[in-house]
Amino acid sequence: MPGDALSHDSAELRSRIDSTRPHPARVYDVLLGGKDHYPVDRQAAARAIAQHPRGFLTARHNRDFLRRAVTTLVRDEGVRQFLDVGTGLPTADNVHQVAQRLAPETRVVYVDNDPIVLTHARALLTSGPEGRTDYVDADLRDPARILREAARTLDLDRPVALVLLAVLHFVEDEAAYGLVRELLDALAPGSWLVLSHLAEDLNPEGTAKVVGSFKKSGLTFVLRTREGVERFFGDNGLTPAEPGIVPVHHWRPDGAAPVLRAPNPEYLESLELIDRIRYQDINDLSAGDPSVYAAIARKA
């Protein structure tokens, strides 16, 4: 892109960033221990964690499911194309990093509609010389645009893994099912659906506290039961691979989630609660942790 056009585009992106209201991608970044957010996002996350101190484990386990699912598809199923919708801010082990370590030729398209995500994506979502990585500035509610733009990088006549992690609970009930159907219908046989979703019936008390806090901050959620999550597969003729639709930490656990060590106990004690979560070992679980269903399924 020519320098003047790039400058204009960057200025337009900056004009779209609203730092006065929390955004799901940036709040998620806080819960993952990231640093690419604004005070309003940190405040929203901190209020939620004050209501349910172990609630951050939902975000952390959801992210580790991504690592395990992408590894499985590339290593065991030969998938070489990914369409990650609602990717959020780049953090450790993005889809292309996991996939291209195993198969450097893998192509990945990320989709999000937050301008700060796009700004960071341009800088950080870089691929190796053999593969390709691209970013589409689009909303999940516009699947036609997503597919049109993704086709510049992906060959939609060959299998693609559609990744929808912790994004469908931001879409109204029936609309969400139609959007998934439209995306899947455009993908070739042999494609995969990789999905996780905030659960209404896993640790309902703790989840209700977190969701209630987020709603007060202006964020909306549509919680679904296991049966509601199953519809995303069943309505499209998909049968989830083993172990089926399960709490996210039960999906083929390998105990290999990275752990960030605090320099010393005194340092950890000096941190606010919202900052300590970066150093929490997510394998330290109790009943009700975390509150997300996850599954993958192959399109026949």
PDB file of C-alpha atoms in Angstrom:
ATOM      1  CA  MET A   1       0.000   0.000   0.000  1.00  0.00           C
ATOM      2  CA  PRO A   2       1.456   3.440  -0.914  1.00  0.00           C
ATOM      3  CA  GLY A   3       2.621   5.579   1.995  1.00  0.00           C
ATOM      4  CA  ASP A   4      -0.133   8.230   1.653  1.00  0.00           C
ATOM      5  CA  ALA A   5      -2.869   5.589   1.464  1.00  0.00           C
ATOM      6  CA  LEU A   6      -1.436   3.738   4.438  1.00  0.00           C
ATOM      7  CA  SER A   7      -1.302   6.956   6.483  1.00  0.00           C
ATOM      8  CA  HIS A   8      -4.892   7.774   5.551  1.00  0.00           C
ATOM      9  CA  ASP A   9      -6.006   4.250   6.412  1.00  0.00           C
ATOM     10  CA  SER A  10      -4.203   4.385   9.760  1.00  0.00           C
ATOM     11  CA  ALA A  11      -5.815   7.739  10.560  1.00  0.00           C
ATOM     12  CA  GLU A  12      -9.233   6.311   9.715  1.00  0.00           C
ATOM     13  CA  LEU A  13      -8.607   3.349  12.003  1.00  0.00           C
ATOM     14  CA  ARG A  14      -7.567   5.611  14.865  1.00  0.00           C
ATOM     15  CA  SER A  15     -10.743   7.635  14.417  1.00  0.00           C
ATOM     16  CA  ARG A  16     -12.807   4.464  14.922  1.00  0.00           C
ATOM     17  CA  ILE A  17     -11.175   3.498  18.226  1.00  0.00           C
ATOM     18  CA  ASP A  18     -13.437   4.255  21.189  1.00  0.00           C
ATOM     19  CA  SER A  19     -11.366   4.215  24.357  1.00  0.00           C
ATOM     20  CA  THR A  20     -14.283   5.350  26.508  1.00  0.00           C
ATOM     21  CA  ARG A  21     -16.198   2.056  26.351  1.00  0.00           C
ATOM     22  CA  PRO A  22     -14.918  -1.474  26.954  1.00  0.00           C
ATOM     23  CA  HIS A  23     -14.580  -3.735  23.922  1.00  0.00           C
ATOM     24  CA  PRO A  24     -14.792  -7.556  24.112  1.00  0.00           C
ATOM     25  CA  ALA A  25     -11.462  -8.119  22.314  1.00  0.00           C
ATOM     26  CA  ARG A  26      -9.637  -5.757  24.647  1.00  0.00           C
ATOM     27  CA  VAL A  27     -11.284  -7.093  27.823  1.00  0.00           C
ATOM     28  CA  TYR A  28     -10.311 -10.579  26.669  1.00  0.00           C
ATOM     29  CA  ASP A  29      -6.754  -9.287  26.314  1.00  0.00           C
ATOM     30  CA  VAL A  30      -6.825  -8.198  29.965  1.00  0.00           C
ATOM     31  CA  LEU A  31      -8.036 -11.635  31.079  1.00  0.00           C
ATOM     32  CA  LEU A  32      -5.224 -13.264  29.106  1.00  0.00           C
ATOM     33  CA  GLY A  33      -2.681 -11.075  30.862  1.00  0.00           C
ATOM     34  CA  GLY A  34      -2.035  -8.901  27.817  1.00  0.00           C
ATOM     35  CA  LYS A  35      -1.174  -5.217  27.633  1.00  0.00           C
ATOM     36  CA  ASP A  36      -3.043  -4.010  24.541  1.00  0.00           C
ATOM     37  CA  HIS A  37      -6.091  -2.380  26.111  1.00  0.00           C
ATOM     38  CA  TYR A  38      -7.354   0.818  27.678  1.00  0.00           C
ATOM     39  CA  PRO A  39      -8.153   1.674  31.322  1.00  0.00           C
ATOM     40  CA  VAL A  40     -11.869   1.204  30.666  1.00  0.00           C
ATOM     41  CA  ASP A  41     -11.218  -2.384  29.512  1.00  0.00           C
ATOM     42  CA  ARG A  42      -9.068  -3.100  32.548  1.00  0.00           C
ATOM     43  CA  GLN A  43     -11.758  -1.686  34.824  1.00  0.00           C
ATOM     44  CA  ALA A  44     -14.431  -3.885  33.247  1.00  0.00           C
ATOM     45  CA  ALA A  45     -12.249  -6.979  33.640  1.00  0.00           C
ATOM     46  CA  ALA A  46     -11.294  -6.069  37.211  1.00  0.00           C
ATOM     47  CA  ARG A  47     -14.941  -5.641  38.221  1.00  0.00           C
ATOM     48  CA  ALA A  48     -15.781  -9.038  36.758  1.00  0.00           C
ATOM     49  CA  ILE A  49     -12.863 -10.740  38.524  1.00  0.00           C
ATOM     50  CA  ALA A  50     -13.879  -9.097  41.805  1.00  0.00           C
ATOM     51  CA  GLN A  51     -17.272 -10.811  41.398  1.00  0.00           C
ATOM     52  CA  HIS A  52     -15.784 -14.180  40.429  1.00  0.00           C
ATOM     53  CA  PRO A  53     -12.021 -14.373  41.130  1.00  0.00           C
ATOM     54  CA  ARG A  54     -11.545 -17.576  39.106  1.00  0.00           C
ATOM     55  CA  GLY A  55     -13.495 -16.324  36.101  1.00  0.00           C
ATOM     56  CA  PHE A  56     -10.328 -15.528  34.156  1.00  0.00           C
ATOM     57  CA  LEU A  57      -9.707 -19.284  33.845  1.00  0.00           C
ATOM     58  CA  THR A  58     -12.489 -19.376  31.263  1.00  0.00           C
ATOM     59  CA  ALA A  59     -10.531 -17.037  28.962  1.00  0.00           C
ATOM     60  CA  ARG A  60      -7.206 -18.764  29.572  1.00  0.00           C
ATOM     61  CA  HIS A  61      -8.561 -22.268  28.949  1.00  0.00           C
ATOM     62  CA  ASN A  62     -10.401 -21.087  25.869  1.00  0.00           C
ATOM     63  CA  ARG A  63      -7.084 -19.844  24.493  1.00  0.00           C
ATOM     64  CA  ASP A  64      -5.336 -23.111  25.276  1.00  0.00           C
ATOM     65  CA  PHE A  65      -8.103 -25.033  23.510  1.00  0.00           C
ATOM     66  CA  LEU A  66      -7.155 -23.051  20.407  1.00  0.00           C
ATOM     67  CA  ARG A  67      -3.595 -24.337  20.678  1.00  0.00           C
ATOM     68  CA  ARG A  68      -4.699 -27.947  21.049  1.00  0.00           C
ATOM     69  CA  ALA A  69      -7.355 -27.816  18.333  1.00  0.00           C
ATOM     70  CA  VAL A  70      -5.085 -26.192  15.729  1.00  0.00           C
ATOM     71  CA  THR A  71      -2.313 -28.649  16.553  1.00  0.00           C
ATOM     72  CA  THR A  72      -4.714 -31.567  16.118  1.00  0.00           C
ATOM     73  CA  LEU A  73      -6.039 -30.336  12.767  1.00  0.00           C
ATOM     74  CA  VAL A  74      -2.639 -29.589  11.266  1.00  0.00           C
ATOM     75  CA  ARG A  75      -0.741 -32.578  12.630  1.00  0.00           C
ATOM     76  CA  ASP A  76      -3.431 -35.270  12.480  1.00  0.00           C
ATOM     77  CA  GLU A  77      -5.929 -34.115   9.841  1.00  0.00           C
ATOM     78  CA  GLY A  78      -3.685 -32.362   7.323  1.00  0.00           C
ATOM     79  CA  VAL A  79      -5.517 -29.015   7.469  1.00  0.00           C
ATOM     80  CA  ARG A  80      -3.528 -26.230   5.802  1.00  0.00           C
ATOM     81  CA  GLN A  81      -6.070 -23.386   5.742  1.00  0.00           C
ATOM     82  CA  PHE A  82      -7.728 -21.543   8.645  1.00  0.00           C
ATOM     83  CA  LEU A  83     -10.396 -18.826   8.786  1.00  0.00           C
ATOM     84  CA  ASP A  84     -10.383 -17.379  12.314  1.00  0.00           C
ATOM     85  CA  VAL A  85     -13.428 -15.128  12.827  1.00  0.00           C
ATOM     86  CA  GLY A  86     -13.432 -12.891  15.882  1.00  0.00           C
ATOM     87  CA  THR A  87      -9.736 -13.424  16.436  1.00  0.00           C
ATOM     88  CA  GLY A  88      -9.252 -10.670  19.024  1.00  0.00           C
ATOM     89  CA  LEU A  89      -5.931  -9.053  19.802  1.00  0.00           C
ATOM     90  CA  PRO A  90      -2.782 -10.963  18.880  1.00  0.00           C
ATOM     91  CA  THR A  91      -1.251 -12.760  21.846  1.00  0.00           C
ATOM     92  CA  ALA A  92       1.045 -15.719  22.409  1.00  0.00           C
ATOM     93  CA  ASP A  93       0.532 -18.652  20.039  1.00  0.00           C
ATOM     94  CA  ASN A  94      -1.884 -17.272  17.485  1.00  0.00           C
ATOM     95  CA  VAL A  95      -3.355 -19.690  14.927  1.00  0.00           C
ATOM     96  CA  HIS A  96      -0.674 -19.083  12.303  1.00  0.00           C
ATOM     97  CA  GLN A  97       2.142 -19.529  14.828  1.00  0.00           C
ATOM     98  CA  VAL A  98       0.808 -22.883  16.027  1.00  0.00           C
ATOM     99  CA  ALA A  99      -0.032 -24.087  12.520  1.00  0.00           C
ATOM    100  CA  GLN A 100       3.081 -22.886  10.722  1.00  0.00           C
ATOM    101  CA  ARG A 101       5.429 -24.412  13.276  1.00  0.00           C
ATOM    102  CA  LEU A 102       4.043 -27.757  12.138  1.00  0.00           C
ATOM    103  CA  ALA A 103       3.354 -26.923   8.477  1.00  0.00           C
ATOM    104  CA  PRO A 104       5.056 -23.711   7.298  1.00  0.00           C
ATOM    105  CA  GLU A 105       2.925 -23.570   4.147  1.00  0.00           C
ATOM    106  CA  THR A 106      -0.323 -23.080   6.119  1.00  0.00           C
ATOM    107  CA  ARG A 107      -2.532 -20.131   5.146  1.00  0.00           C
ATOM    108  CA  VAL A 108      -4.483 -18.216   7.797  1.00  0.00           C
ATOM    109  CA  VAL A 109      -7.033 -15.408   7.511  1.00  0.00           C
ATOM    110  CA  TYR A 110      -8.012 -13.522  10.653  1.00  0.00           C
ATOM    111  CA  VAL A 111     -11.289 -11.602  10.895  1.00  0.00           C
ATOM    112  CA  ASP A 112     -12.296  -8.943  13.414  1.00  0.00           C
ATOM    113  CA  ASN A 113     -14.075  -5.602  13.360  1.00  0.00           C
ATOM    114  CA  ASP A 114     -12.234  -3.703  16.080  1.00  0.00           C
ATOM    115  CA  PRO A 115      -9.815  -1.076  14.679  1.00  0.00           C
ATOM    116  CA  ILE A 116      -7.264  -1.579  17.445  1.00  0.00           C
ATOM    117  CA  VAL A 117      -7.200  -5.295  16.585  1.00  0.00           C
ATOM    118  CA  LEU A 118      -6.538  -4.425  12.942  1.00  0.00           C
ATOM    119  CA  THR A 119      -3.746  -2.040  13.915  1.00  0.00           C
ATOM    120  CA  HIS A 120      -2.001  -4.691  15.997  1.00  0.00           C
ATOM    121  CA  ALA A 121      -2.706  -7.416  13.450  1.00  0.00           C
ATOM    122  CA  ARG A 122      -0.846  -5.555  10.740  1.00  0.00           C
ATOM    123  CA  ALA A 123       2.208  -5.315  12.948  1.00  0.00           C
ATOM    124  CA  LEU A 124       2.163  -8.707  14.626  1.00  0.00           C
ATOM    125  CA  LEU A 125       0.326 -11.230  12.471  1.00  0.00           C
ATOM    126  CA  THR A 126       3.238 -11.813  10.139  1.00  0.00           C
ATOM    127  CA  SER A 127       3.849 -15.117   8.433  1.00  0.00           C
ATOM    128  CA  GLY A 128       6.908 -17.077   7.458  1.00  0.00           C
ATOM    129  CA  PRO A 129       8.068 -17.076   3.831  1.00  0.00           C
ATOM    130  CA  GLU A 130       6.281 -20.326   2.945  1.00  0.00           C
ATOM    131  CA  GLY A 131       2.837 -19.628   4.351  1.00  0.00           C
ATOM    132  CA  ARG A 132       0.471 -16.682   4.124  1.00  0.00           C
ATOM    133  CA  THR A 133      -1.337 -14.650   6.764  1.00  0.00           C
ATOM    134  CA  ASP A 134      -3.979 -12.006   6.091  1.00  0.00           C
ATOM    135  CA  TYR A 135      -6.479  -9.939   8.045  1.00  0.00           C
ATOM    136  CA  VAL A 136     -10.060  -9.023   7.098  1.00  0.00           C
ATOM    137  CA  ASP A 137     -11.713  -6.007   8.706  1.00  0.00           C
ATOM    138  CA  ALA A 138     -15.282  -7.328   8.912  1.00  0.00           C
ATOM    139  CA  ASP A 139     -18.076  -8.261  11.288  1.00  0.00           C
ATOM    140  CA  LEU A 140     -19.269 -11.816  11.903  1.00  0.00           C
ATOM    141  CA  ARG A 141     -22.714 -10.563  10.948  1.00  0.00           C
ATOM    142  CA  ASP A 142     -21.509 -10.026   7.370  1.00  0.00           C
ATOM    143  CA  PRO A 143     -20.486 -13.541   6.249  1.00  0.00           C
ATOM    144  CA  ALA A 144     -20.670 -12.651   2.545  1.00  0.00           C
ATOM    145  CA  ARG A 145     -17.953 -10.027   2.984  1.00  0.00           C
ATOM    146  CA  ILE A 146     -15.861 -12.359   5.131  1.00  0.00           C
ATOM    147  CA  LEU A 147     -15.955 -15.066   2.490  1.00  0.00           C
ATOM    148  CA  ARG A 148     -15.287 -12.665  -0.370  1.00  0.00           C
ATOM    149  CA  GLU A 149     -12.263 -11.134   1.343  1.00  0.00           C
ATOM    150  CA  ALA A 150     -10.940 -14.454   2.668  1.00  0.00           C
ATOM    151  CA  ALA A 151     -10.951 -15.892  -0.856  1.00  0.00           C
ATOM    152  CA  ARG A 152      -8.043 -13.585  -1.719  1.00  0.00           C
ATOM    153  CA  THR A 153      -5.812 -15.740   0.496  1.00  0.00           C
ATOM    154  CA  LEU A 154      -7.651 -19.031   0.969  1.00  0.00           C
ATOM    155  CA  ASP A 155      -8.737 -21.527  -1.683  1.00  0.00           C
ATOM    156  CA  LEU A 156     -12.363 -22.139  -0.677  1.00  0.00           C
ATOM    157  CA  ASP A 157     -12.523 -25.138  -3.003  1.00  0.00           C
ATOM    158  CA  ARG A 158     -10.157 -26.914  -0.597  1.00  0.00           C
ATOM    159  CA  PRO A 159     -10.775 -27.728   3.092  1.00  0.00           C
ATOM    160  CA  VAL A 160     -10.698 -24.811   5.530  1.00  0.00           C
ATOM    161  CA  ALA A 161     -10.949 -24.873   9.312  1.00  0.00           C
ATOM    162  CA  LEU A 162     -13.510 -22.268  10.396  1.00  0.00           C
ATOM    163  CA  VAL A 163     -12.533 -21.067  13.880  1.00  0.00           C
ATOM    164  CA  LEU A 164     -15.262 -19.454  16.004  1.00  0.00           C
ATOM    165  CA  LEU A 165     -13.836 -19.174  19.498  1.00  0.00           C
ATOM    166  CA  ALA A 166     -15.821 -17.366  22.181  1.00  0.00           C
ATOM    167  CA  VAL A 167     -17.498 -15.108  19.627  1.00  0.00           C
ATOM    168  CA  LEU A 168     -20.989 -16.511  19.038  1.00  0.00           C
ATOM    169  CA  HIS A 169     -22.190 -15.496  22.492  1.00  0.00           C
ATOM    170  CA  PHE A 170     -22.111 -11.902  21.223  1.00  0.00           C
ATOM    171  CA  VAL A 171     -24.768 -12.685  18.568  1.00  0.00           C
ATOM    172  CA  GLU A 172     -28.527 -12.957  19.076  1.00  0.00           C
ATOM    173  CA  ASP A 173     -30.029 -16.432  19.333  1.00  0.00           C
ATOM    174  CA  GLU A 174     -31.375 -17.371  15.900  1.00  0.00           C
ATOM    175  CA  ALA A 175     -29.128 -14.988  13.983  1.00  0.00           C
ATOM    176  CA  ALA A 176     -26.044 -16.812  15.265  1.00  0.00           C
ATOM    177  CA  TYR A 177     -27.154 -20.143  13.819  1.00  0.00           C
ATOM    178  CA  GLY A 178     -27.804 -18.614  10.405  1.00  0.00           C
ATOM    179  CA  LEU A 179     -24.394 -16.964  10.298  1.00  0.00           C
ATOM    180  CA  VAL A 180     -22.595 -20.223  11.037  1.00  0.00           C
ATOM    181  CA  ARG A 181     -24.658 -22.006   8.409  1.00  0.00           C
ATOM    182  CA  GLU A 182     -23.803 -19.423   5.737  1.00  0.00           C
ATOM    183  CA  LEU A 183     -20.092 -19.634   6.467  1.00  0.00           C
ATOM    184  CA  LEU A 184     -20.021 -23.437   6.524  1.00  0.00           C
ATOM    185  CA  ASP A 185     -22.104 -23.765   3.345  1.00  0.00           C
ATOM    186  CA  ALA A 186     -19.391 -21.904   1.428  1.00  0.00           C
ATOM    187  CA  LEU A 187     -16.603 -24.232   2.573  1.00  0.00           C
ATOM    188  CA  ALA A 188     -15.484 -27.368   0.775  1.00  0.00           C
ATOM    189  CA  PRO A 189     -16.147 -30.914   2.009  1.00  0.00           C
ATOM    190  CA  GLY A 190     -13.429 -31.938   4.434  1.00  0.00           C
ATOM    191  CA  SER A 191     -13.546 -28.538   6.131  1.00  0.00           C
ATOM    192  CA  TRP A 192     -13.792 -28.255   9.908  1.00  0.00           C
ATOM    193  CA  LEU A 193     -15.688 -26.209  12.477  1.00  0.00           C
ATOM    194  CA  VAL A 194     -13.725 -25.277  15.606  1.00  0.00           C
ATOM    195  CA  LEU A 195     -16.074 -23.744  18.165  1.00  0.00           C
ATOM    196  CA  SER A 196     -16.166 -22.658  21.786  1.00  0.00           C
ATOM    197  CA  HIS A 197     -19.003 -20.910  23.590  1.00  0.00           C
ATOM    198  CA  LEU A 198     -19.670 -19.422  27.023  1.00  0.00           C
ATOM    199  CA  ALA A 199     -22.017 -21.823  28.828  1.00  0.00           C
ATOM    200  CA  GLU A 200     -25.237 -21.096  30.640  1.00  0.00           C
ATOM    201  CA  ASP A 201     -25.241 -24.435  32.455  1.00  0.00           C
ATOM    202  CA  LEU A 202     -21.598 -24.736  33.588  1.00  0.00           C
ATOM    203  CA  ASN A 203     -20.993 -23.039  36.931  1.00  0.00           C
ATOM    204  CA  PRO A 204     -24.133 -20.909  36.409  1.00  0.00           C
ATOM    205  CA  GLU A 205     -23.668 -18.946  39.627  1.00  0.00           C
ATOM    206  CA  GLY A 206     -20.110 -17.842  38.853  1.00  0.00           C
ATOM    207  CA  THR A 207     -20.882 -17.201  35.185  1.00  0.00           C
ATOM    208  CA  ALA A 208     -23.918 -15.104  36.071  1.00  0.00           C
ATOM    209  CA  LYS A 209     -21.764 -12.894  38.285  1.00  0.00           C
ATOM    210  CA  VAL A 210     -19.205 -12.290  35.539  1.00  0.00           C
ATOM    211  CA  VAL A 211     -21.809 -11.718  32.823  1.00  0.00           C
ATOM    212  CA  GLY A 212     -23.808  -9.428  35.106  1.00  0.00           C
ATOM    213  CA  SER A 213     -20.715  -7.350  35.761  1.00  0.00           C
ATOM    214  CA  PHE A 214     -19.865  -7.151  32.045  1.00  0.00           C
ATOM    215  CA  LYS A 215     -23.423  -6.102  31.192  1.00  0.00           C
ATOM    216  CA  LYS A 216     -23.144  -3.212  33.628  1.00  0.00           C
ATOM    217  CA  SER A 217     -20.025  -2.192  31.681  1.00  0.00           C
ATOM    218  CA  GLY A 218     -21.993  -2.184  28.430  1.00  0.00           C
ATOM    219  CA  LEU A 219     -20.997  -5.613  27.079  1.00  0.00           C
ATOM    220  CA  THR A 220     -23.732  -8.037  26.052  1.00  0.00           C
ATOM    221  CA  PHE A 221     -23.726 -11.828  26.108  1.00  0.00           C
ATOM    222  CA  VAL A 222     -26.106 -14.533  24.904  1.00  0.00           C
ATOM    223  CA  LEU A 223     -25.436 -17.582  27.059  1.00  0.00           C
ATOM    224  CA  ARG A 224     -26.346 -21.004  25.680  1.00  0.00           C
ATOM    225  CA  THR A 225     -26.771 -24.436  27.200  1.00  0.00           C
ATOM    226  CA  ARG A 226     -25.021 -27.508  25.869  1.00  0.00           C
ATOM    227  CA  GLU A 227     -28.097 -28.201  23.735  1.00  0.00           C
ATOM    228  CA  GLY A 228     -27.884 -24.704  22.298  1.00  0.00           C
ATOM    229  CA  VAL A 229     -24.217 -25.194  21.441  1.00  0.00           C
ATOM    230  CA  GLU A 230     -24.977 -28.590  19.890  1.00  0.00           C
ATOM    231  CA  ARG A 231     -27.310 -26.888  17.402  1.00  0.00           C
ATOM    232  CA  PHE A 232     -24.345 -25.175  15.711  1.00  0.00           C
ATOM    233  CA  PHE A 233     -23.186 -28.655  14.751  1.00  0.00           C
ATOM    234  CA  GLY A 234     -26.436 -30.565  14.379  1.00  0.00           C
ATOM    235  CA  ASP A 235     -28.172 -27.930  12.246  1.00  0.00           C
ATOM    236  CA  ASN A 236     -25.292 -28.258   9.771  1.00  0.00           C
ATOM    237  CA  GLY A 237     -25.165 -32.041   9.717  1.00  0.00           C
ATOM    238  CA  LEU A 238     -21.915 -32.169  11.693  1.00  0.00           C
ATOM    239  CA  THR A 239     -20.970 -34.742  14.307  1.00  0.00           C
ATOM    240  CA  PRO A 240     -18.374 -33.463  16.804  1.00  0.00           C
ATOM    241  CA  ALA A 241     -15.151 -35.466  16.906  1.00  0.00           C
ATOM    242  CA  GLU A 242     -14.172 -37.205  20.135  1.00  0.00           C
ATOM    243  CA  PRO A 243     -14.665 -36.339  22.944  1.00  0.00           C
ATOM    244  CA  GLY A 244     -17.702 -34.412  21.634  1.00  0.00           C
ATOM    245  CA  ILE A 245     -19.019 -31.162  23.084  1.00  0.00           C
ATOM    246  CA  VAL A 246     -17.368 -30.913  26.486  1.00  0.00           C
ATOM    247  CA  PRO A 247     -16.167 -28.325  29.008  1.00  0.00           C
ATOM    248  CA  VAL A 248     -13.186 -26.729  27.309  1.00  0.00           C
ATOM    249  CA  HIS A 249     -10.550 -28.132  29.688  1.00  0.00           C
ATOM    250  CA  HIS A 250     -11.804 -31.679  28.987  1.00  0.00           C
ATOM    251  CA  TRP A 251     -11.155 -31.406  25.253  1.00  0.00           C
ATOM    252  CA  ARG A 252      -8.077 -33.608  24.703  1.00  0.00           C
ATOM    253  CA  PRO A 253      -6.046 -32.112  27.569  1.00  0.00           C
ATOM    254  CA  ASP A 254      -2.285 -32.412  27.271  1.00  0.00           C
ATOM    255  CA  GLY A 255      -1.108 -30.498  30.339  1.00  0.00           C
ATOM    256  CA  ALA A 256       1.167 -28.413  28.125  1.00  0.00           C
ATOM    257  CA  ALA A 257      -0.317 -24.968  28.716  1.00  0.00           C
ATOM    258  CA  PRO A 258       2.528 -22.488  29.198  1.00  0.00           C
ATOM    259  CA  VAL A 259       3.006 -21.106  32.716  1.00  0.00           C
ATOM    260  CA  LEU A 260       4.456 -17.657  33.349  1.00  0.00           C
ATOM    261  CA  ARG A 261       6.446 -17.606  36.593  1.00  0.00           C
ATOM    262  CA  ALA A 262       6.444 -14.567  38.876  1.00  0.00           C
ATOM    263  CA  PRO A 263       9.934 -13.310  39.820  1.00  0.00           C
ATOM    264  CA  ASN A 264       9.220 -13.996  43.506  1.00  0.00           C
ATOM    265  CA  PRO A 265       6.281 -14.352  45.934  1.00  0.00           C
ATOM    266  CA  GLU A 266       6.714 -10.820  47.215  1.00  0.00           C
ATOM    267  CA  TYR A 267       6.318  -9.413  43.727  1.00  0.00           C
ATOM    268  CA  LEU A 268       3.154 -11.447  43.204  1.00  0.00           C
ATOM    269  CA  GLU A 269       1.677 -10.208  46.476  1.00  0.00           C
ATOM    270  CA  SER A 270       2.376  -6.616  45.458  1.00  0.00           C
ATOM    271  CA  LEU A 271       0.164  -6.888  42.368  1.00  0.00           C
ATOM    272  CA  GLU A 272      -3.510  -6.107  42.086  1.00  0.00           C
ATOM    273  CA  LEU A 273      -5.748  -9.137  41.623  1.00  0.00           C
ATOM    274  CA  ILE A 274      -6.287  -8.390  37.933  1.00  0.00           C
ATOM    275  CA  ASP A 275      -2.509  -8.478  37.354  1.00  0.00           C
ATOM    276  CA  ARG A 276      -1.886 -11.696  39.267  1.00  0.00           C
ATOM    277  CA  ILE A 277      -3.877 -13.734  36.763  1.00  0.00           C
ATOM    278  CA  ARG A 278      -0.956 -13.642  34.312  1.00  0.00           C
ATOM    279  CA  TYR A 279       0.945 -15.944  36.662  1.00  0.00           C
ATOM    280  CA  GLN A 280      -1.865 -18.389  37.455  1.00  0.00           C
ATOM    281  CA  ASP A 281      -1.292 -22.006  36.387  1.00  0.00           C
ATOM    282  CA  ILE A 282      -4.503 -22.884  34.546  1.00  0.00           C
ATOM    283  CA  ASN A 283      -4.064 -26.551  35.422  1.00  0.00           C
ATOM    284  CA  ASP A 284      -4.952 -25.599  39.009  1.00  0.00           C
ATOM    285  CA  LEU A 285      -8.695 -26.209  38.662  1.00  0.00           C
ATOM    286  CA  SER A 286     -11.628 -26.682  40.979  1.00  0.00           C
ATOM    287  CA  ALA A 287     -15.259 -27.659  40.394  1.00  0.00           C
ATOM    288  CA  GLY A 288     -16.959 -25.361  37.907  1.00  0.00           C
ATOM    289  CA  ASP A 289     -13.769 -24.075  36.225  1.00  0.00           C
ATOM    290  CA  PRO A 290     -14.098 -22.965  33.460  1.00  0.00           C
ATOM    291  CA  SER A 291     -17.502 -22.101  31.938  1.00  0.00           C
ATOM    292  CA  VAL A 292     -17.018 -22.806  28.222  1.00  0.00           C
ATOM    293  CA  TYR A 293     -18.047 -25.650  25.925  1.00  0.00           C
ATOM    294  CA  ALA A 294     -15.739 -26.630  23.069  1.00  0.00           C
ATOM    295  CA  ALA A 295     -15.740 -29.038  20.141  1.00  0.00           C
ATOM    296  CA  ILE A 296     -14.505 -29.593  16.596  1.00  0.00           C
ATOM    297  CA  ALA A 297     -16.303 -31.330  13.714  1.00  0.00           C
ATOM    298  CA  ARG A 298     -15.550 -32.246  10.101  1.00  0.00           C
ATOM    299  CA  LYS A 299     -17.831 -31.340   7.213  1.00  0.00           C
ATOM    300  CA  ALA A 300     -18.571 -34.410   5.097  1.00  0.00           C
TER     301      ALA A 300
END
